Amino acid sequence: MFDDFNLIQNLINALQWGSFYALIALGYTMVYGVLVLINFAHGDVFMVGAYIAFFVASFVLSVLGLPGWAAFIITIPATMILTSMVGVSLERIAYRPLRRKGAHRLYVVITALMCGLILEHANLAIFGASRKAFPPLIEEHVYHLGGVTFTNLKIIVICAAIMSFLTLQWIVTKTKVGMAMRAISYDKFAVPLMGIPIDQIIVTTFILGSGFAGLAGVLFAMSYPILEPYMGALIGWKAFIAAVVGGIGDIRGAFLGGFLLGAVEILVVAFFPSSYRDLIAFSVLLVILSLKPTGLFGIAKTTKI
Amino acid sequence: MLLSVENLIVKYGNIQALHGISFDVDEGEIVTLIGANGAGKTTSLYSITRLPPPEAPRVISGDIKYKGQSILKTSPDSVVKDLKMALVPEGRHIFGNMTVMENLILATYSREKDADLESEYKRIFKLFPRLEERKDQRSESLSGGEQQMLAVGRALMTGCNFILLDEPSMGLAPVLKYELFRTLKQLNEEGMTILLIEQNASLALHLAHRGYVLDTGEIVAQGSSESLMNDPKVKKAYLGG
Ligand SMILES: Nc1ncnc2c1ncn2[C@@H]1O[C@H](COP(=O)(O)OP(=O)(O)OP(=O)(O)O)[C@@H](O)[C@H]1O
Ligand SMILES: [Mg+2]
């Protein structure tokens, strides 16, 4: 079975699959970095993103009657904006009041879990259990190069993930908002003393994290065009684990963790029956974590809030 | 009065930390609050600069006024941005995961667009040449004294005209201590209003125009620095005889 193993082919598949994990892991890691909160609703924010994309795309295609490429160009930013509003609402309605009261972290995490369940079940209640078929937006082209097969859609997904990473990395290292995010993760107490409204930074964090989950939602729906209310649950958990393996709180870690998880899964499927996929993938991650409990990019923090 | 604290009663949970204290600071003054451990000095400053809940000490009664207006409802970031008061907190609280320069840049977060930041960075580096040498170093790796300089420099970069310092000389070698106090004096001569908290009462009173002595949440003496230095009770309790 090694004969037909094609490294480049698997690498492309791994990058494409890992891109989804990476884009979602980002949101987990940013919110954790700023609030020390594991936002367990984040996987469901991704799911909501896919549904938002579905409605926006359907609207643009059938109501406005625009062609697919126009729907594609409109759906991506519209979904990112609308999904980030979902994230911001969660912060406003659920997390901020608890923060104001100084609630213990456990309660906030449980609240996040419940928010996720509410999003899933609200979706179920409003739209029913039937799956939604996502309309094709761009014509899929299959390219063959050497022995490698790939599609334009896969390339778009990988490029989107890489561009998101570069954008975020720039924001976090070069802009004042990004610096403020890093400052909060180090010493929340001193941030308002710099004249920085903490809530504004937290909202920005949720905008970015949810916006990229929305982007993952559009791209996922385009790649695997069947939507159902629980689609965010498992992928959300996996992205969270990817973020932890990468070193939670670190953006590079989220991306590396996401791609790593994608690669492990693709490799397992290349050599074993696909039912082994999650078992082996999680075992590998377990080994990595037991060797380096702070994650690949994590540093043991001496000063922590 | 630029700042006046009136009959302030403050609690942490059920513990009362301030029992109705009053003091004030006028524009251009250096005022010092001295007192032993647990006297309520830090609590007084935190009440003035506000802190985001839930860390903030709870003001039960009394008022804090800035130019005659109560600031009890002002948010901590707005104290810095709009009232131009900056705190150098006890324990420095610099952002150790960022470079010296990034710490300074971050402090300009809410500055007006037309502020001439370049010349202000230059001024900080002139006050504290050591910071310029270590500009690109992670601030975690600075020595304690250098971190204190960064904490002061950072407060100045917020564009404040009123600086509150909580035991800035803590952990500084004598030479650095005097250097810091000279810098404070110079800042004051350039127009900066200063509220200084110190355990080293003698040093504080030499710098300040006026002072208050705080003891377990109450003000037990006040007056010009000279009168406090000559007050037998103050001498005995805080000036070592
Ligand atoms: N977060 C808190 N929770 C409960 N009590 C507190 C808290 N912070 C301070 N206190 C109490 O309030 C009182 C005043 O404390 P504060 O920190 O203002 O003293 P201080 O004069 O700054 O002392 P030091 O010189 O040691 O810094 C003390 O009795 C202290 O135990
Ligand atoms: Mg103190």
Coordinates of C-alpha atoms and ligand atoms in Angstrom, one line a residue:
Chain A
M1 CA 0.0 0.0 0.0
F2 CA 3.1 2.3 0.2
D3 CA 3.3 2.2 -3.6
D4 CA 0.4 4.4 -4.3
F5 CA 1.2 6.7 -1.4
N6 CA 1.8 10.1 -2.8
L7 CA 3.4 12.6 -0.4
I8 CA 2.4 15.8 -2.2
Q9 CA -1.2 14.6 -2.7
N10 CA -1.5 13.8 1.0
L11 CA 0.1 17.0 1.9
I12 CA -2.4 19.0 0.0
N13 CA -5.3 17.1 1.5
A14 CA -3.8 17.6 4.9
L15 CA -3.4 21.3 4.4
Q16 CA -7.0 21.6 3.2
W17 CA -8.5 19.6 6.0
G18 CA -6.2 21.2 8.6
S19 CA -7.3 24.6 7.3
F20 CA -10.7 24.2 8.9
Y21 CA -9.2 23.2 12.2
A22 CA -6.8 26.0 12.1
L23 CA -9.4 28.6 11.3
I24 CA -11.6 27.5 14.1
A25 CA -8.7 26.9 16.6
L26 CA -7.8 30.5 16.2
G27 CA -11.0 31.7 17.9
Y28 CA -10.5 29.3 20.8
T29 CA -6.9 30.4 21.3
M30 CA -7.6 34.2 21.0
V31 CA -10.5 34.1 23.5
Y32 CA -8.5 32.0 25.8
G33 CA -5.5 34.3 25.6
V34 CA -7.5 37.3 26.5
L35 CA -10.1 36.0 28.9
V36 CA -8.6 32.7 30.1
L37 CA -12.0 31.3 28.9
I38 CA -12.5 28.1 27.0
N39 CA -15.3 29.3 24.8
F40 CA -17.0 25.9 24.2
A41 CA -19.7 27.6 22.1
H42 CA -17.1 28.3 19.4
G43 CA -17.7 25.1 17.4
D44 CA -21.3 26.0 17.2
V45 CA -20.5 29.6 16.2
F46 CA -18.7 27.9 13.2
M47 CA -22.0 25.9 12.5
V48 CA -24.0 29.1 12.7
G49 CA -21.5 30.6 10.3
A50 CA -22.2 27.8 7.8
Y51 CA -25.9 28.4 8.1
I52 CA -25.5 32.1 7.7
A53 CA -23.5 31.4 4.6
F54 CA -26.3 29.2 3.3
F55 CA -28.9 31.9 3.8
V56 CA -26.8 34.7 2.4
A57 CA -25.8 32.6 -0.7
S58 CA -29.3 31.4 -1.3
F59 CA -30.6 35.0 -1.1
V60 CA -27.9 36.4 -3.4
L61 CA -28.5 33.5 -5.9
S62 CA -32.3 33.2 -6.0
V63 CA -33.6 36.5 -4.8
L64 CA -31.1 38.9 -6.3
G65 CA -30.5 36.4 -9.1
L66 CA -26.8 37.1 -9.3
P67 CA -24.3 34.5 -10.7
G68 CA -22.3 32.1 -8.5
W69 CA -19.1 34.1 -8.5
A70 CA -20.9 37.2 -7.3
A71 CA -22.6 35.2 -4.6
F72 CA -19.1 33.9 -3.6
I73 CA -17.7 37.4 -3.3
I74 CA -20.6 38.6 -1.3
T75 CA -21.1 35.6 0.9
I76 CA -17.6 35.5 2.4
P77 CA -17.5 39.0 3.9
A78 CA -21.2 39.0 4.7
T79 CA -20.9 35.7 6.6
M80 CA -17.8 36.9 8.4
I81 CA -19.5 40.0 9.6
L82 CA -22.7 38.4 10.6
T83 CA -20.9 35.5 12.4
S84 CA -18.8 38.0 14.3
M85 CA -22.0 39.6 15.5
V86 CA -23.1 36.3 16.8
G87 CA -19.8 36.0 18.7
V88 CA -20.1 39.5 20.1
S89 CA -23.7 38.9 21.2
L90 CA -22.6 35.8 23.1
E91 CA -20.0 37.9 24.9
R92 CA -22.5 40.7 25.7
I93 CA -25.3 38.5 26.8
A94 CA -23.6 35.6 28.4
Y95 CA -20.0 36.2 29.4
R96 CA -19.8 39.9 30.3
P97 CA -22.4 39.8 33.1
L98 CA -20.5 37.0 34.7
R99 CA -17.2 38.8 34.3
R100 CA -18.7 41.9 35.9
K101 CA -19.8 39.8 38.9
G102 CA -16.4 38.1 39.2
A103 CA -17.9 34.7 38.7
H104 CA -15.5 31.7 39.0
R105 CA -14.1 30.4 35.8
L106 CA -16.0 27.2 36.1
Y107 CA -19.3 28.9 35.8
V108 CA -18.2 30.8 32.7
V109 CA -17.0 27.6 31.0
I110 CA -20.3 25.9 31.8
T111 CA -22.1 29.0 30.4
A112 CA -20.1 28.7 27.3
L113 CA -21.1 25.0 26.9
M114 CA -24.7 25.9 27.4
C115 CA -24.5 28.7 24.9
G116 CA -23.2 26.1 22.4
L117 CA -26.1 23.8 23.1
I118 CA -28.6 26.6 22.8
L119 CA -27.2 27.6 19.4
E120 CA -27.5 23.9 18.2
H121 CA -31.0 23.5 19.6
A122 CA -32.3 26.8 18.5
N123 CA -31.1 25.9 15.0
L124 CA -32.9 22.5 15.3
A125 CA -36.1 24.2 16.6
I126 CA -36.2 26.9 14.0
F127 CA -35.0 25.0 10.9
G128 CA -35.8 21.5 11.8
A129 CA -33.7 18.4 11.6
S130 CA -33.6 18.2 7.9
R131 CA -30.2 18.8 6.3
K132 CA -29.6 21.7 4.1
A133 CA -27.8 21.4 0.8
F134 CA -25.5 24.3 0.2
P135 CA -25.8 25.7 -3.3
P136 CA -22.6 25.5 -5.5
L137 CA -21.1 29.0 -5.8
I138 CA -18.1 28.5 -7.9
E139 CA -17.5 25.9 -10.6
E140 CA -15.2 23.3 -9.3
H141 CA -12.2 22.6 -11.5
V142 CA -10.1 19.5 -11.0
Y143 CA -6.4 19.9 -11.9
H144 CA -3.9 17.1 -12.5
L145 CA -0.3 17.8 -12.1
G146 CA 2.1 14.9 -12.2
G147 CA 0.3 12.3 -10.1
V148 CA -1.4 14.9 -7.9
T149 CA -5.0 15.9 -8.1
F150 CA -6.4 19.0 -6.6
T151 CA -9.3 21.4 -7.1
N152 CA -9.5 25.2 -7.2
L153 CA -11.7 25.0 -4.1
K154 CA -9.0 23.2 -2.1
I155 CA -6.5 25.9 -3.1
I156 CA -8.9 28.6 -2.0
V157 CA -9.3 27.0 1.4
I158 CA -5.6 26.6 2.0
C159 CA -4.9 30.2 0.8
A160 CA -7.7 31.6 3.0
A161 CA -6.3 29.9 6.0
I162 CA -2.8 31.1 5.4
M163 CA -3.9 34.6 4.7
S164 CA -6.0 34.6 7.8
F165 CA -3.0 33.5 9.8
L166 CA -0.8 36.3 8.3
T167 CA -3.4 38.9 8.9
L168 CA -3.9 37.9 12.5
Q169 CA -0.2 37.6 13.2
W170 CA 0.2 41.1 11.9
I171 CA -2.7 42.4 14.1
V172 CA -1.4 40.8 17.2
T173 CA 2.3 41.8 16.8
K174 CA 2.0 45.2 15.1
T175 CA -1.2 47.0 16.0
K176 CA -2.0 48.6 19.4
V177 CA -5.2 46.5 19.6
G178 CA -3.1 43.4 19.2
M179 CA -0.6 44.6 21.7
A180 CA -3.5 45.2 24.1
M181 CA -4.6 41.6 23.6
R182 CA -1.2 40.3 24.5
A183 CA -1.1 42.7 27.4
I184 CA -4.4 41.4 28.8
S185 CA -3.2 37.8 28.5
Y186 CA -0.2 38.7 30.6
D187 CA -1.6 41.2 33.2
K188 CA -5.2 42.1 32.9
F189 CA -5.0 44.4 35.9
A190 CA -2.7 46.9 34.3
V191 CA -4.4 47.3 31.0
P192 CA -7.0 49.9 32.0
L193 CA -4.2 51.9 33.6
M194 CA -2.9 52.5 30.1
G195 CA -6.2 54.2 29.2
I196 CA -7.4 51.1 27.3
P197 CA -11.0 50.1 27.6
I198 CA -10.8 46.4 28.3
D199 CA -14.3 45.6 27.0
Q200 CA -13.4 47.1 23.7
I201 CA -10.4 44.8 23.4
I202 CA -12.5 41.8 24.4
V203 CA -15.1 42.6 21.8
T204 CA -12.4 42.9 19.2
T205 CA -11.2 39.5 20.1
F206 CA -14.6 38.0 19.7
I207 CA -15.1 39.8 16.4
L208 CA -11.9 38.3 15.0
G209 CA -12.4 34.8 16.4
S210 CA -16.0 34.5 15.3
G211 CA -15.3 36.2 12.0
F212 CA -12.7 33.6 11.1
A213 CA -15.0 30.8 12.4
G214 CA -17.6 32.3 9.9
L215 CA -15.0 32.1 7.1
A216 CA -14.4 28.5 8.0
G217 CA -18.2 28.0 7.9
V218 CA -18.5 29.3 4.3
L219 CA -15.5 27.3 3.1
F220 CA -16.6 24.2 4.8
A221 CA -20.1 24.5 3.4
M222 CA -18.7 25.0 -0.1
S223 CA -16.4 21.9 0.3
Y224 CA -18.9 19.6 2.0
P225 CA -22.2 21.0 1.1
I226 CA -24.5 19.3 3.6
L227 CA -25.4 21.3 6.7
E228 CA -26.9 20.0 9.9
P229 CA -27.2 21.5 13.4
Y230 CA -24.6 19.3 15.0
M231 CA -21.9 19.8 12.4
G232 CA -20.0 22.2 14.7
A233 CA -19.8 19.9 17.7
L234 CA -17.1 17.3 16.8
I235 CA -15.1 19.6 14.5
G236 CA -15.2 22.3 17.3
W237 CA -13.9 19.8 19.9
K238 CA -11.1 18.8 17.5
A239 CA -10.2 22.4 16.8
F240 CA -10.1 23.0 20.5
I241 CA -7.7 20.1 21.0
A242 CA -5.6 21.4 18.1
A243 CA -5.4 24.7 19.8
V244 CA -4.3 23.1 23.1
V245 CA -1.7 20.9 21.3
G246 CA -0.4 24.0 19.5
G247 CA -0.2 25.8 22.9
I248 CA -3.4 27.6 23.7
G249 CA -3.2 31.3 23.7
D250 CA -0.7 31.4 20.8
I251 CA -1.9 32.1 17.3
R252 CA 1.0 30.2 15.7
G253 CA 0.2 27.3 17.9
A254 CA -3.5 27.3 16.8
F255 CA -2.4 27.1 13.1
L256 CA 0.3 24.6 13.6
G257 CA -2.0 22.5 15.8
G258 CA -4.8 22.7 13.2
F259 CA -2.6 21.6 10.3
L260 CA -1.0 18.9 12.5
L261 CA -4.3 17.4 13.3
G262 CA -5.3 17.6 9.7
A263 CA -2.1 15.8 8.7
V264 CA -2.5 13.1 11.2
E265 CA -6.0 12.4 10.2
I266 CA -5.2 12.3 6.5
L267 CA -2.2 10.1 7.1
V268 CA -4.2 7.7 9.2
V269 CA -6.8 7.3 6.5
A270 CA -4.0 6.7 3.9
F271 CA -2.8 3.7 5.8
F272 CA -5.6 2.4 7.9
P273 CA -9.4 1.8 7.6
S274 CA -11.1 5.2 8.0
S275 CA -12.8 4.1 11.2
Y276 CA -9.4 4.2 12.9
R277 CA -9.1 7.9 12.1
D278 CA -10.2 9.6 15.3
L279 CA -8.8 6.9 17.5
I280 CA -5.3 7.2 16.2
A281 CA -5.4 10.9 15.7
F282 CA -6.4 11.5 19.3
S283 CA -3.8 9.1 20.6
V284 CA -1.1 10.9 18.7
L285 CA -2.3 14.2 20.2
L286 CA -2.3 12.6 23.7
V287 CA 1.3 11.5 23.2
I288 CA 2.3 15.1 22.1
L289 CA 0.6 16.6 25.1
S290 CA 2.1 14.2 27.6
L291 CA 5.6 15.0 26.2
K292 CA 4.9 18.7 26.1
P293 CA 1.9 19.6 28.3
T294 CA 2.1 23.3 27.5
G295 CA 1.6 22.6 23.8
L296 CA 4.0 23.1 21.0
F297 CA 4.2 26.8 21.3
G298 CA 3.2 27.2 24.9
I299 CA 5.6 28.5 27.4
A300 CA 5.0 27.8 31.1
K301 CA 3.7 31.1 32.3
T302 CA 5.2 32.5 35.5
T303 CA 2.9 35.4 35.9
K304 CA -0.7 34.5 35.2
I305 CA -3.9 36.2 36.2
Chain B
M1 CA -8.6 71.8 44.1
L2 CA -7.6 69.5 41.3
L3 CA -8.4 66.3 43.2
S4 CA -10.3 66.1 46.5
V5 CA -11.1 63.0 48.4
E6 CA -14.0 63.6 50.9
N7 CA -14.9 61.3 53.8
L8 CA -14.1 58.2 51.9
I9 CA -15.3 54.9 53.3
V10 CA -14.1 51.9 51.4
K11 CA -14.6 48.2 51.9
Y12 CA -13.3 45.0 50.5
G13 CA -16.2 42.6 51.0
N14 CA -16.9 43.1 54.7
I15 CA -13.5 44.4 55.6
Q16 CA -13.4 48.1 56.0
A17 CA -10.1 49.5 54.7
L18 CA -10.7 53.3 54.8
H19 CA -12.7 54.9 57.6
G20 CA -13.7 58.2 56.1
I21 CA -10.6 59.8 55.0
S22 CA -10.2 63.2 53.3
F23 CA -7.3 64.7 51.5
D24 CA -6.7 66.9 48.5
V25 CA -4.1 67.7 45.8
D26 CA -3.8 71.0 44.0
E27 CA -2.5 71.5 40.6
G28 CA 1.3 71.5 40.4
E29 CA 1.7 70.1 43.9
I30 CA 3.6 67.1 45.2
V31 CA 1.6 65.5 47.9
T32 CA 2.6 62.4 49.8
L33 CA 0.6 59.8 51.7
I34 CA 2.7 57.9 54.2
G35 CA 1.9 55.1 56.5
A36 CA 2.7 51.6 57.7
N37 CA 1.8 48.4 55.9
G38 CA -1.9 47.9 55.6
A39 CA -2.6 51.5 56.4
G40 CA -4.8 51.9 53.3
K41 CA -2.4 53.8 51.0
T42 CA -2.9 51.5 48.0
T43 CA -6.6 51.3 48.6
S44 CA -6.8 55.1 48.5
L45 CA -5.0 55.2 45.1
Y46 CA -7.1 52.3 43.6
S47 CA -10.3 54.2 44.7
I48 CA -9.1 57.3 42.8
T49 CA -8.0 55.6 39.6
R50 CA -11.0 53.2 39.7
L51 CA -10.5 49.6 38.8
P52 CA -12.7 47.4 36.7
P53 CA -15.0 45.3 38.8
P54 CA -14.7 42.9 40.6
E55 CA -11.2 43.8 41.8
A56 CA -12.2 47.4 42.7
P57 CA -12.5 48.3 46.3
R58 CA -16.1 49.3 47.0
V59 CA -16.7 52.9 47.9
I60 CA -19.4 52.9 50.6
S61 CA -19.8 56.6 51.1
G62 CA -17.9 59.8 50.6
D63 CA -16.8 61.2 47.3
I64 CA -13.8 61.7 45.0
K65 CA -13.9 64.8 43.0
Y66 CA -11.7 65.9 40.1
K67 CA -12.0 69.7 39.5
G68 CA -15.2 69.6 41.6
Q69 CA -16.9 66.8 39.7
S70 CA -17.5 63.4 41.2
I71 CA -15.5 60.7 39.4
L72 CA -17.0 57.7 41.3
K73 CA -18.8 56.6 38.1
T74 CA -15.8 57.2 35.8
S75 CA -14.3 54.1 34.2
P76 CA -10.7 53.4 34.8
D77 CA -9.6 53.9 31.2
S78 CA -11.4 57.2 31.1
V79 CA -9.6 58.4 34.3
V80 CA -6.4 58.0 32.2
K81 CA -7.8 59.1 28.8
D82 CA -10.0 62.0 29.8
L83 CA -8.7 63.1 33.3
K84 CA -5.1 62.6 32.4
M85 CA -4.3 60.8 35.7
A86 CA -1.9 57.9 35.5
L87 CA -1.0 55.4 38.1
V88 CA 2.3 53.7 38.6
P89 CA 0.9 50.7 40.5
E90 CA 2.4 48.9 43.5
G91 CA 4.4 46.0 42.1
R92 CA 5.0 47.7 38.7
H93 CA 2.7 45.5 36.6
I94 CA 4.7 46.0 33.4
F95 CA 3.8 43.7 30.5
G96 CA 6.6 41.2 30.7
N97 CA 5.7 39.4 27.5
M98 CA 6.3 42.5 25.5
T99 CA 9.4 44.6 24.7
V100 CA 10.2 47.8 26.5
M101 CA 9.2 49.7 23.4
E102 CA 6.0 47.9 23.0
N103 CA 5.1 48.7 26.6
L104 CA 5.6 52.4 25.9
I105 CA 3.7 52.2 22.6
L106 CA 0.8 50.5 24.3
A107 CA 0.5 53.3 26.8
T108 CA -0.3 55.7 23.9
Y109 CA -3.4 53.6 23.0
S110 CA -5.8 56.4 23.7
R111 CA -3.7 59.4 22.9
E112 CA -5.0 62.1 20.6
K113 CA -4.1 61.6 17.0
D114 CA -2.0 64.8 16.8
A115 CA 0.3 64.0 19.8
D116 CA 3.9 64.2 18.9
L117 CA 4.8 60.8 20.3
E118 CA 8.3 60.7 18.8
S119 CA 9.5 63.6 20.9
E120 CA 7.8 62.1 24.0
Y121 CA 9.6 58.8 23.5
K122 CA 12.8 60.8 23.3
R123 CA 12.0 62.5 26.5
I124 CA 11.4 59.2 28.3
F125 CA 14.7 57.9 27.0
K126 CA 16.4 61.1 28.2
L127 CA 14.9 60.6 31.6
F128 CA 15.8 56.9 31.6
P129 CA 18.7 56.2 29.2
R130 CA 18.7 52.6 30.4
L131 CA 15.4 52.0 28.8
E132 CA 16.6 53.2 25.4
E133 CA 19.5 50.7 25.6
R134 CA 17.1 47.9 26.3
K135 CA 14.3 49.1 24.0
D136 CA 13.9 45.8 22.2
Q137 CA 14.4 43.6 25.1
R138 CA 11.5 41.6 26.6
S139 CA 10.6 43.7 29.7
E140 CA 10.4 40.6 31.8
S141 CA 14.2 40.3 31.6
L142 CA 14.8 43.8 33.0
S143 CA 16.2 44.3 36.5
G144 CA 13.7 45.4 39.2
G145 CA 14.9 49.0 39.0
E146 CA 14.7 49.1 35.2
Q147 CA 11.2 47.7 35.4
Q148 CA 10.3 50.5 37.8
M149 CA 11.7 53.1 35.3
L150 CA 9.6 51.4 32.6
A151 CA 6.5 51.6 34.8
V152 CA 7.1 55.4 35.3
G153 CA 7.9 55.9 31.7
R154 CA 4.9 54.1 30.6
A155 CA 2.6 56.2 32.9
L156 CA 4.2 59.3 31.4
M157 CA 3.5 58.1 27.8
T158 CA -0.3 58.0 28.6
G159 CA 0.0 61.8 28.3
C160 CA -0.9 62.4 32.0
N161 CA -0.5 65.7 33.8
F162 CA -1.1 64.1 37.2
I163 CA 0.9 61.0 38.2
L164 CA 0.1 58.8 41.1
L165 CA 2.9 56.6 42.3
D166 CA 2.6 53.7 44.7
E167 CA 5.9 53.0 46.4
P168 CA 8.0 53.6 43.4
S169 CA 11.3 53.3 45.3
M170 CA 10.5 49.7 46.4
G171 CA 13.4 47.4 45.7
L172 CA 15.6 50.2 44.3
A173 CA 19.2 50.6 45.3
P174 CA 19.8 53.9 47.1
V175 CA 21.5 55.5 44.0
L176 CA 18.5 54.6 41.8
K177 CA 16.1 55.8 44.5
Y178 CA 17.6 59.2 44.6
E179 CA 17.8 59.3 40.8
L180 CA 14.1 58.5 40.6
F181 CA 13.2 61.2 43.1
R182 CA 15.3 63.7 41.2
T183 CA 13.4 62.8 38.1
L184 CA 10.1 63.2 39.9
K185 CA 11.2 66.6 41.1
Q186 CA 12.1 67.6 37.6
L187 CA 8.8 66.4 36.3
N188 CA 7.0 68.5 38.9
E189 CA 9.0 71.5 37.9
E190 CA 7.8 71.0 34.3
G191 CA 4.2 71.1 35.6
M192 CA 3.3 67.6 36.6
T193 CA 1.1 67.1 39.7
I194 CA 2.2 64.2 41.8
L195 CA 0.6 62.1 44.5
L196 CA 3.3 59.9 46.0
I197 CA 2.9 57.0 48.3
E198 CA 6.0 55.9 50.2
Q199 CA 7.1 53.8 53.1
N200 CA 10.3 55.7 53.2
A201 CA 8.7 58.7 54.9
S202 CA 11.8 60.8 55.2
L203 CA 12.5 60.6 51.4
A204 CA 8.9 61.3 50.6
L205 CA 8.7 64.3 52.9
H206 CA 11.9 65.8 51.5
L207 CA 10.4 65.7 48.0
A208 CA 6.8 66.6 48.7
H209 CA 5.2 70.0 49.5
R210 CA 2.6 68.5 51.8
G211 CA 1.8 65.2 53.3
Y212 CA -0.8 63.1 55.1
V213 CA -0.1 60.3 57.5
L214 CA -2.4 57.4 57.2
D215 CA -2.9 54.8 60.0
T216 CA -5.3 51.9 59.8
G217 CA -7.6 53.6 57.4
E218 CA -7.6 57.0 59.1
I219 CA -5.6 60.2 58.6
V220 CA -3.8 60.9 61.8
A221 CA -1.6 63.8 60.8
Q222 CA -1.3 66.3 57.9
G223 CA 0.4 69.5 57.0
S224 CA 3.4 70.9 55.1
S225 CA 6.3 68.5 54.8
E226 CA 8.3 70.6 57.2
S227 CA 5.7 70.6 59.9
L228 CA 5.3 66.8 59.6
M229 CA 9.0 66.2 59.7
N230 CA 9.1 68.2 63.0
D231 CA 6.0 66.6 64.5
P232 CA 7.3 64.4 67.4
K233 CA 4.7 61.7 66.8
V234 CA 5.4 61.4 63.1
K235 CA 9.1 61.5 63.9
K236 CA 8.8 58.7 66.4
A237 CA 6.6 56.4 64.3
Y238 CA 7.8 57.0 60.7
L239 CA 11.1 58.8 60.7
G240 CA 13.0 56.5 63.1
G241 CA 13.1 58.7 66.2
Ligands
LIG1 N1 -8.2 42.8 47.8 C1 -8.4 42.9 49.2 N2 -9.3 42.2 49.8 C2 -9.5 42.3 51.1 N3 -8.8 43.1 51.9 C3 -7.8 43.9 51.3 C4 -7.6 43.8 49.9 N4 -6.6 44.7 49.6 C5 -6.3 45.3 50.8 N5 -7.0 44.8 51.8 C6 -7.0 45.3 53.2 O1 -7.1 46.7 53.3 C7 -6.2 47.3 54.2 C8 -5.4 48.4 53.5 O2 -4.6 47.8 52.5 P1 -3.7 48.6 51.5 O3 -3.2 47.6 50.5 O4 -4.4 49.8 51.0 O5 -2.5 49.0 52.5 P2 -1.2 49.8 52.1 O6 -1.2 51.0 53.0 O7 -1.0 50.0 50.7 O8 -0.1 48.8 52.7 P3 1.4 48.5 52.1 O9 2.3 49.5 52.6 O10 1.7 47.1 52.7 O11 1.3 48.4 50.6 C9 -5.4 46.2 54.7 O12 -5.9 45.8 56.0 C10 -5.6 45.0 53.8 O13 -5.5 43.8 54.5
MG2 MG 0.3 49.4 49.3

